[in-house]
Amino acid sequence: MARVAIVGGGIAGLSAAYELTQRKIPFILYEASTRLGGIIETTREEGFVMECGPDGWVSEKPWARELCIELGLEEDLIPSNDTERVTYVLRDGTLHAIPSGMRMMVPTDLEALRESKLFSPSAIAAYEQEPQRAQELKDYAESHMAEDESVASFVRRHFGEEVTRTIAAPLLAGVFGGDVERLSAQSVMPQFLAMERTHGSLILGLRERSRPDAKAIFTTLRSGLGTLIDAMTSALPEESIRLQSCVDKIEREGDFWKICAGDASETFDAIFLATPVHRTRSLLASVDAEAAQLLAIGASSAVIVGFGFNAEQAKSFSVPQGFGFLVPPGEEGSDLLAATFSDQKYAGRVPEDGRALRAFFGGNAGERLQGESDGWLIALAKKQLGDVLGCELPDAALTIVRRWPLSLPQYEVGHADRMRRLNERLNVLPGLTLLGNAYRGVGLPDLIRDGREAARQIS
């Protein structure tokens, strides 16, 4: 029976370990830190449920929900409060609501768009004209089907420059932490490219797909995503987990893989590298230089600062109805990329009458702020959140600070072709699988799907 090494205990590596356990395939999971779960971590204190990394997943992707049900967590699944779902964009220091009926930067309700103060009359006119250009856009898509392009180029073609800067840039930066001028449309928004090829107009394509009984946009666990990590970890054999075990080198020895961690080494039939992409590249350099070069993928860093305010503290400020706000690149006076009004996005995040806010710094600011102290980051987040909300935030009952360096790989133009060439190299390295958010998707469901599928392939 195959013996497998898993290097990296984030959600992808952990999902692979869980599936191997179900199939009774022996493995060793190496994790350099003191805990499993990677950037998924939940702090529970004084009635607050505070996420230190992602706070949920996109509901339409089924793999995270399926795993939760399998683990007996079905009763803990909760949807986002979509009756409260308003997201704002900070523009010239003022919050403007994204019009209802928007799917990312594509509207389904033009009347709501016309009433919005987020867009100028010329941007609204560009939206109104897009369905009339359906055949032109479809013809373009068909004649350029084999080409990749930037997200910015794709959005400009449909809706113009203002829409690209005002809404597409902060939305995509919030997910990928990247620059829309460099992000690959083919890899980041394949569903919209498919709509363009079929309908030409994204507005017409989205209207056809819309259903009145659609699921909530997001799903999470009532007790926090850390519960998923705990449940998966509990299902693994203790002797298979090695925490604080940093893999320094991997080698190919005949038909086997050799893992070197500290002073010890072991051989395996197969190896799953579920490390951050820069670490994977370093480990592969001595095995296959060409594969390692194809992993020269940029990644951005993030800083999250979360505040939990009890009932007394929450009396001193107010928050508009909604899930939070986005900040377009270049907004003067703000280092924020986004903020979440956590207690309004999901139920059960705070004690009675409490509030929970999370500040997210990414892109250039996320990188620049990595070395700052917790106290400095807390002060910065309080000041910039307070500026947006028009108040001075009080000291919070609970505060968390997390730095996630190089945690968001950039799917730049040409990413799909790069992955194709990487797979060709991996085909000559039998037993080696790469897992993580640098390859086939960044969301929790994508990583769970990939980890479990890799384990099934081994079996």
Coordinates of C-alpha atoms in Angstrom, one line a residue:
M1 CA 0.0 0.0 0.0
A2 CA 1.3 3.5 -0.9
R3 CA 2.8 5.6 1.9
V4 CA 2.2 9.3 1.5
A5 CA 4.0 12.4 2.8
I6 CA 2.0 15.6 3.1
V7 CA 4.0 18.7 3.6
G8 CA 1.9 21.6 4.9
G9 CA -1.1 21.4 7.2
G10 CA -3.3 24.2 5.8
I11 CA -6.8 23.4 4.6
A12 CA -5.6 21.7 1.4
G13 CA -3.1 19.4 3.1
L14 CA -5.5 18.7 5.9
S15 CA -8.2 17.8 3.4
A16 CA -5.8 15.3 1.7
A17 CA -4.9 13.8 5.1
Y18 CA -8.6 13.4 6.0
E19 CA -9.4 11.6 2.8
L20 CA -6.4 9.4 3.1
T21 CA -7.5 8.5 6.6
Q22 CA -11.0 7.6 5.3
R23 CA -9.4 5.3 2.8
K24 CA -7.0 3.8 5.3
I25 CA -3.9 4.9 3.4
P26 CA -0.9 5.6 5.7
F27 CA 0.6 9.0 5.7
I28 CA 2.8 11.5 7.6
L29 CA 1.7 15.1 7.8
Y30 CA 4.5 17.6 8.3
E31 CA 3.6 21.1 9.6
A32 CA 6.2 23.7 10.4
S33 CA 4.0 25.7 12.9
T34 CA 2.4 24.7 16.2
R35 CA -1.1 24.1 14.7
L36 CA -3.0 22.8 11.7
G37 CA -5.3 24.9 9.6
G38 CA -3.1 27.5 8.1
I39 CA -4.9 30.9 7.8
I40 CA -8.1 29.3 9.1
E41 CA -8.3 30.2 12.8
T42 CA -11.1 31.2 15.1
T43 CA -10.9 33.1 18.4
R44 CA -13.8 32.5 20.8
E45 CA -13.8 34.7 23.8
E46 CA -16.3 36.6 26.0
G47 CA -19.2 35.7 23.6
F48 CA -17.3 36.7 20.5
V49 CA -16.6 34.5 17.5
M50 CA -13.8 36.2 15.6
E51 CA -12.3 34.9 12.5
C52 CA -8.5 35.5 12.1
G53 CA -8.5 34.6 8.4
P54 CA -11.4 33.8 6.0
D55 CA -14.8 34.1 7.5
G56 CA -16.8 31.7 5.2
W57 CA -17.1 30.4 1.7
V58 CA -19.1 31.0 -1.5
S59 CA -22.2 28.9 -1.1
E60 CA -22.6 27.8 -4.8
K61 CA -19.4 25.7 -4.5
P62 CA -20.5 22.5 -2.7
W63 CA -17.3 20.9 -1.5
A64 CA -16.9 22.7 1.9
R65 CA -20.6 22.1 2.8
E66 CA -20.4 18.4 1.8
L67 CA -17.3 18.0 4.1
C68 CA -19.0 19.7 7.0
I69 CA -22.0 17.4 6.7
E70 CA -19.8 14.3 6.5
L71 CA -18.1 15.5 9.7
G72 CA -21.4 15.8 11.5
L73 CA -21.4 19.7 11.4
E74 CA -24.6 20.1 9.5
E75 CA -26.4 21.7 12.4
D76 CA -23.6 24.3 12.7
L77 CA -23.9 25.5 9.1
I78 CA -25.4 29.0 8.8
P79 CA -26.0 31.3 5.8
S80 CA -25.0 34.9 5.5
N81 CA -27.7 37.3 6.5
D82 CA -28.6 38.2 2.9
T83 CA -31.5 40.4 4.0
E84 CA -28.8 42.7 5.4
R85 CA -26.6 42.3 2.4
V86 CA -25.4 45.7 1.4
T87 CA -21.7 46.3 0.5
Y88 CA -20.3 49.8 0.2
V89 CA -17.5 51.3 -1.7
L90 CA -15.5 54.1 -0.2
R91 CA -15.2 56.9 -2.7
D92 CA -13.8 60.4 -1.8
G93 CA -14.2 59.6 1.8
T94 CA -17.9 58.6 1.6
L95 CA -19.5 55.2 1.6
H96 CA -21.7 54.5 -1.4
A97 CA -23.8 51.3 -1.5
I98 CA -23.3 48.9 -4.4
P99 CA -26.7 48.8 -6.1
S100 CA -28.9 45.8 -5.3
G101 CA -28.8 43.0 -7.9
M102 CA -25.1 43.2 -8.6
R103 CA -23.0 40.1 -9.2
M104 CA -19.5 41.4 -8.7
M105 CA -19.4 44.3 -11.2
V106 CA -22.4 43.1 -13.3
P107 CA -25.9 44.4 -12.6
T108 CA -29.2 42.6 -13.1
D109 CA -31.4 45.5 -12.0
L110 CA -30.7 48.6 -14.2
E111 CA -33.3 50.6 -12.3
A112 CA -31.5 50.2 -9.0
L113 CA -28.3 51.2 -10.9
R114 CA -29.9 54.4 -12.1
E115 CA -30.8 55.4 -8.5
S116 CA -27.2 54.8 -7.2
K117 CA -24.8 57.6 -6.4
L118 CA -21.8 55.3 -6.8
F119 CA -21.6 55.7 -10.5
S120 CA -21.5 58.8 -12.7
P121 CA -24.1 59.3 -15.5
S122 CA -21.6 58.2 -18.1
A123 CA -20.8 54.9 -16.2
I124 CA -24.6 54.2 -15.9
A125 CA -24.9 54.9 -19.6
A126 CA -22.1 52.3 -20.3
Y127 CA -24.1 49.8 -18.3
E128 CA -27.3 50.5 -20.2
Q129 CA -25.6 50.2 -23.6
E130 CA -23.9 46.9 -22.8
P131 CA -26.9 44.6 -23.6
Q132 CA -27.3 46.4 -27.0
R133 CA -23.7 45.5 -27.8
A134 CA -24.3 41.8 -27.2
Q135 CA -23.5 40.6 -30.8
E136 CA -20.4 42.7 -31.0
L137 CA -19.1 41.4 -27.7
K138 CA -19.9 37.8 -28.6
D139 CA -18.1 38.1 -31.9
Y140 CA -15.0 39.5 -30.1
A141 CA -15.1 36.6 -27.6
E142 CA -15.3 34.0 -30.4
S143 CA -12.4 35.5 -32.4
H144 CA -10.2 35.8 -29.3
M145 CA -11.1 32.6 -27.6
A146 CA -7.6 31.2 -27.3
E147 CA -6.2 34.5 -25.8
D148 CA -5.9 35.4 -22.1
E149 CA -6.3 39.0 -21.0
S150 CA -6.3 41.1 -17.8
V151 CA -9.4 41.5 -15.7
A152 CA -9.1 45.2 -16.4
S153 CA -9.2 44.7 -20.1
F154 CA -12.2 42.4 -19.9
V155 CA -14.2 44.8 -17.7
R156 CA -13.3 47.9 -19.7
R157 CA -14.5 46.2 -22.9
H158 CA -18.0 45.7 -21.3
F159 CA -18.4 48.7 -19.0
G160 CA -15.6 51.2 -19.3
E161 CA -12.9 52.7 -17.2
E162 CA -15.0 54.0 -14.3
V163 CA -16.6 50.7 -13.5
T164 CA -13.2 49.0 -13.7
R165 CA -11.7 51.3 -11.2
T166 CA -14.7 51.9 -8.9
I167 CA -15.9 48.4 -8.4
A168 CA -14.0 45.7 -10.3
A169 CA -10.6 46.7 -8.8
P170 CA -11.6 46.6 -5.1
L171 CA -13.8 43.5 -5.5
L172 CA -11.0 41.5 -7.1
A173 CA -8.4 42.9 -4.8
G174 CA -10.5 41.8 -1.8
V175 CA -10.4 38.2 -3.0
F176 CA -7.0 38.0 -4.6
G177 CA -5.2 41.0 -3.2
G178 CA -4.0 41.7 -6.7
D179 CA -3.9 44.3 -9.5
V180 CA -6.7 44.0 -12.1
E181 CA -4.3 45.2 -14.7
R182 CA -2.3 42.0 -14.2
L183 CA -4.9 39.4 -12.9
S184 CA -5.9 36.9 -15.6
A185 CA -9.6 37.1 -16.6
Q186 CA -9.4 33.5 -17.8
S187 CA -8.3 32.2 -14.4
V188 CA -10.1 34.7 -12.1
M189 CA -13.5 35.0 -13.7
P190 CA -14.0 32.0 -16.1
Q191 CA -17.8 32.1 -15.5
F192 CA -18.0 35.6 -17.0
L193 CA -15.9 34.6 -20.0
A194 CA -18.3 31.7 -20.6
M195 CA -21.2 34.1 -20.4
E196 CA -19.5 36.4 -22.9
R197 CA -19.0 33.5 -25.4
T198 CA -22.7 32.4 -25.0
H199 CA -24.5 35.7 -24.7
G200 CA -22.1 38.5 -25.5
S201 CA -23.7 40.7 -22.9
L202 CA -22.8 39.9 -19.3
I203 CA -26.0 41.6 -18.1
L204 CA -28.2 39.4 -20.3
G205 CA -26.2 36.3 -19.4
L206 CA -26.5 37.0 -15.7
R207 CA -30.3 37.7 -15.9
E208 CA -30.8 34.3 -17.5
R209 CA -28.9 32.6 -14.7
S210 CA -30.5 34.5 -11.8
R211 CA -33.1 32.5 -9.8
P212 CA -35.5 34.0 -7.2
D213 CA -34.8 31.0 -4.8
A214 CA -31.0 31.4 -5.0
K215 CA -28.9 30.3 -2.0
A216 CA -27.4 32.8 0.4
I217 CA -24.2 34.2 -1.1
F218 CA -21.9 32.9 1.7
T219 CA -21.9 30.1 4.2
T220 CA -20.0 29.6 7.5
L221 CA -20.1 27.7 10.7
R222 CA -22.0 29.1 13.7
S223 CA -19.0 28.4 16.0
G224 CA -16.5 29.6 13.5
L225 CA -14.4 28.0 10.8
G226 CA -11.9 26.7 13.4
T227 CA -14.5 24.1 14.2
L228 CA -14.0 22.6 10.8
I229 CA -10.2 22.4 11.4
D230 CA -10.8 20.8 14.8
A231 CA -13.2 18.2 13.4
M232 CA -10.9 17.2 10.6
T233 CA -7.9 17.1 13.0
S234 CA -9.8 14.8 15.4
A235 CA -10.5 12.4 12.6
L236 CA -6.7 11.9 11.9
P237 CA -4.5 9.4 13.6
E238 CA -2.3 11.3 16.1
E239 CA 0.8 9.4 15.1
S240 CA 0.5 10.7 11.6
I241 CA 0.8 14.4 12.5
R242 CA 4.1 16.1 13.1
L243 CA 3.8 19.7 14.2
Q244 CA 6.8 22.0 14.4
S245 CA 8.4 19.8 11.8
C246 CA 9.9 21.9 9.0
V247 CA 10.8 20.0 5.8
D248 CA 14.1 21.3 4.6
K249 CA 14.6 19.3 1.4
I250 CA 12.9 16.7 -0.8
E251 CA 14.8 14.3 -3.1
R252 CA 13.9 11.7 -5.6
E253 CA 15.6 8.3 -4.9
G254 CA 14.7 5.7 -7.5
D255 CA 11.0 5.0 -7.3
F256 CA 10.7 6.8 -3.9
W257 CA 10.6 10.3 -2.4
K258 CA 12.9 11.2 0.4
I259 CA 11.8 13.8 3.0
C260 CA 14.5 15.6 5.1
A261 CA 13.2 17.4 8.2
G262 CA 15.8 18.5 10.6
D263 CA 18.2 15.6 11.4
A264 CA 15.7 13.0 10.3
S265 CA 14.8 11.6 6.8
E266 CA 12.1 9.2 5.6
T267 CA 11.1 7.7 2.2
F268 CA 7.6 7.7 0.8
D269 CA 5.8 6.4 -2.3
A270 CA 4.1 9.7 -2.9
I271 CA 4.4 13.3 -1.7
F272 CA 1.8 16.1 -1.6
L273 CA 3.4 19.6 -1.4
A274 CA 0.8 21.8 0.2
T275 CA 3.1 24.6 1.2
P276 CA 2.9 28.3 0.2
V277 CA 4.0 28.6 -3.4
H278 CA 7.3 30.4 -2.6
R279 CA 8.1 27.5 -0.2
T280 CA 7.1 24.9 -2.8
R281 CA 9.3 26.5 -5.4
S282 CA 12.3 26.4 -3.0
L283 CA 11.7 22.7 -2.3
L284 CA 11.4 21.8 -6.0
A285 CA 14.5 23.7 -7.1
S286 CA 16.8 20.8 -6.6
V287 CA 14.4 18.2 -8.0
D288 CA 13.2 19.9 -11.2
A289 CA 14.6 23.4 -12.0
E290 CA 12.1 24.0 -14.8
A291 CA 9.1 23.1 -12.6
A292 CA 10.5 25.4 -9.9
Q293 CA 10.8 28.3 -12.4
L294 CA 7.2 27.9 -13.4
L295 CA 6.3 28.5 -9.8
A296 CA 7.7 32.0 -9.9
I297 CA 4.2 33.2 -9.0
G298 CA 3.9 36.5 -7.2
A299 CA 1.9 36.6 -4.0
S300 CA 0.6 39.5 -1.8
S301 CA 0.5 39.7 1.9
A302 CA -2.4 40.6 4.3
V303 CA -2.9 42.0 7.7
I304 CA -6.2 41.5 9.6
V305 CA -7.2 43.5 12.7
G306 CA -10.4 42.5 14.4
F307 CA -12.4 44.3 17.1
G308 CA -15.1 42.9 19.3
F309 CA -17.1 45.6 21.2
N310 CA -19.4 44.7 24.1
A311 CA -22.9 46.3 24.5
E312 CA -21.6 49.3 26.5
Q313 CA -18.7 50.0 24.0
A314 CA -21.0 49.6 21.0
K315 CA -23.3 52.4 22.2
S316 CA -20.6 55.0 21.3
F317 CA -20.7 54.4 17.5
S318 CA -23.0 53.3 14.7
V319 CA -22.5 51.1 11.6
P320 CA -24.6 51.3 8.4
Q321 CA -26.6 48.3 7.6
G322 CA -24.6 45.8 5.5
F323 CA -21.7 43.4 5.3
G324 CA -18.9 46.0 5.1
F325 CA -17.1 48.1 2.6
L326 CA -14.4 48.0 -0.1
V327 CA -11.7 50.6 -0.8
P328 CA -10.6 51.2 -4.4
P329 CA -6.8 51.4 -5.0
G330 CA -5.6 54.9 -4.6
E331 CA -8.3 56.2 -2.2
E332 CA -6.6 59.1 -0.5
G333 CA -6.0 58.7 3.2
S334 CA -6.8 55.0 3.5
D335 CA -4.5 52.0 3.7
L336 CA -7.5 49.7 4.0
L337 CA -8.5 47.3 1.3
A338 CA -11.8 46.3 2.9
A339 CA -13.6 46.0 6.2
T340 CA -16.3 43.6 7.4
F341 CA -19.2 44.3 9.8
S342 CA -19.0 40.8 11.0
D343 CA -22.0 40.8 13.4
Q344 CA -24.3 41.9 10.5
K345 CA -22.8 39.4 8.0
Y346 CA -23.4 36.3 10.1
A347 CA -25.5 35.5 13.2
G348 CA -24.0 34.7 16.5
R349 CA -20.7 36.6 16.1
V350 CA -21.1 38.8 19.2
P351 CA -22.8 38.8 22.7
E352 CA -26.1 40.6 22.9
D353 CA -26.0 44.2 21.5
G354 CA -22.3 43.8 20.8
R355 CA -20.5 44.7 17.5
A356 CA -17.6 43.1 15.6
L357 CA -15.5 44.8 12.9
R358 CA -12.6 43.5 10.9
A359 CA -10.1 45.7 9.0
F360 CA -8.3 44.1 6.1
F361 CA -5.0 45.5 4.8
G362 CA -3.7 44.0 1.5
G363 CA -1.8 44.8 -1.6
N364 CA 1.1 47.2 -1.1
A365 CA -0.1 48.2 2.4
G366 CA -0.4 44.5 3.4
E367 CA 3.3 44.0 2.5
R368 CA 4.4 47.3 4.1
L369 CA 2.6 46.7 7.4
Q370 CA 4.0 43.2 8.1
G371 CA 6.7 44.4 10.3
E372 CA 4.7 46.8 12.4
S373 CA 3.8 46.0 16.0
D374 CA 0.4 44.9 17.1
G375 CA -0.2 48.1 19.0
W376 CA 0.7 50.2 16.0
L377 CA -1.6 48.1 13.7
I378 CA -4.5 48.3 16.2
A379 CA -4.2 52.1 16.3
L380 CA -4.0 52.4 12.6
A381 CA -7.1 50.2 12.1
K382 CA -9.1 52.1 14.7
K383 CA -8.2 55.4 13.2
Q384 CA -9.0 54.5 9.6
L385 CA -12.2 52.6 10.5
G386 CA -13.3 55.5 12.6
D387 CA -12.6 58.0 9.8
V388 CA -14.9 56.0 7.5
L389 CA -17.6 55.6 10.1
G390 CA -17.4 59.2 11.2
C391 CA -16.5 58.5 14.8
E392 CA -13.7 57.7 17.3
L393 CA -13.9 54.0 18.1
P394 CA -13.5 53.0 21.8
D395 CA -11.1 50.4 23.1
A396 CA -12.5 47.0 22.3
A397 CA -13.3 44.1 24.7
L398 CA -11.5 41.7 22.2
T399 CA -8.8 42.6 19.7
I400 CA -7.0 40.2 17.3
V401 CA -4.1 40.9 14.9
R402 CA -2.9 38.5 12.3
R403 CA -0.2 38.8 9.7
W404 CA -0.5 36.5 6.7
P405 CA 2.7 37.1 4.6
L406 CA 2.7 36.0 0.9
S407 CA -0.7 34.3 1.5
L408 CA -2.5 35.4 -1.7
P409 CA -0.9 34.1 -5.0
Q410 CA -1.5 36.2 -8.0
Y411 CA -3.2 34.5 -11.0
E412 CA -1.7 36.8 -13.6
V413 CA -2.3 36.8 -17.3
G414 CA -1.1 33.5 -18.7
H415 CA -1.7 31.6 -15.5
A416 CA -3.7 28.8 -17.2
D417 CA -0.9 28.2 -19.7
R418 CA 1.7 28.3 -16.9
M419 CA -0.3 25.6 -15.1
R420 CA -0.6 23.5 -18.2
R421 CA 3.2 23.6 -18.6
L422 CA 3.7 22.8 -14.9
N423 CA 1.5 19.8 -15.2
E424 CA 3.6 18.5 -18.1
R425 CA 6.7 18.7 -15.9
L426 CA 4.9 17.0 -13.0
N427 CA 4.0 14.1 -15.3
V428 CA 7.6 13.1 -15.4
L429 CA 7.8 13.2 -11.5
P430 CA 5.5 10.3 -10.5
G431 CA 4.0 10.5 -7.1
L432 CA 4.4 14.3 -6.7
T433 CA 1.2 16.5 -6.3
L434 CA 1.1 20.2 -5.7
L435 CA -1.8 21.5 -3.5
G436 CA -2.7 25.0 -2.3
N437 CA -4.2 28.2 -3.5
A438 CA -1.6 29.0 -6.2
Y439 CA -3.0 26.6 -8.8
R440 CA -6.7 25.9 -9.3
G441 CA -8.6 28.3 -7.0
V442 CA -8.2 30.3 -3.8
G443 CA -11.4 29.6 -1.9
L444 CA -12.0 27.0 0.8
P445 CA -14.2 24.8 -1.3
D446 CA -11.6 24.7 -4.1
L447 CA -8.8 23.7 -1.7
I448 CA -11.0 21.0 0.0
R449 CA -11.9 19.6 -3.4
D450 CA -8.3 19.5 -4.6
G451 CA -6.9 17.9 -1.4
R452 CA -9.5 15.2 -1.3
E453 CA -9.2 14.5 -5.1
A454 CA -5.5 14.1 -4.8
A455 CA -6.0 11.5 -2.1
R456 CA -8.5 9.6 -4.2
Q457 CA -6.1 9.5 -7.1
I458 CA -3.5 7.9 -4.8
S459 CA -6.0 5.2 -3.8

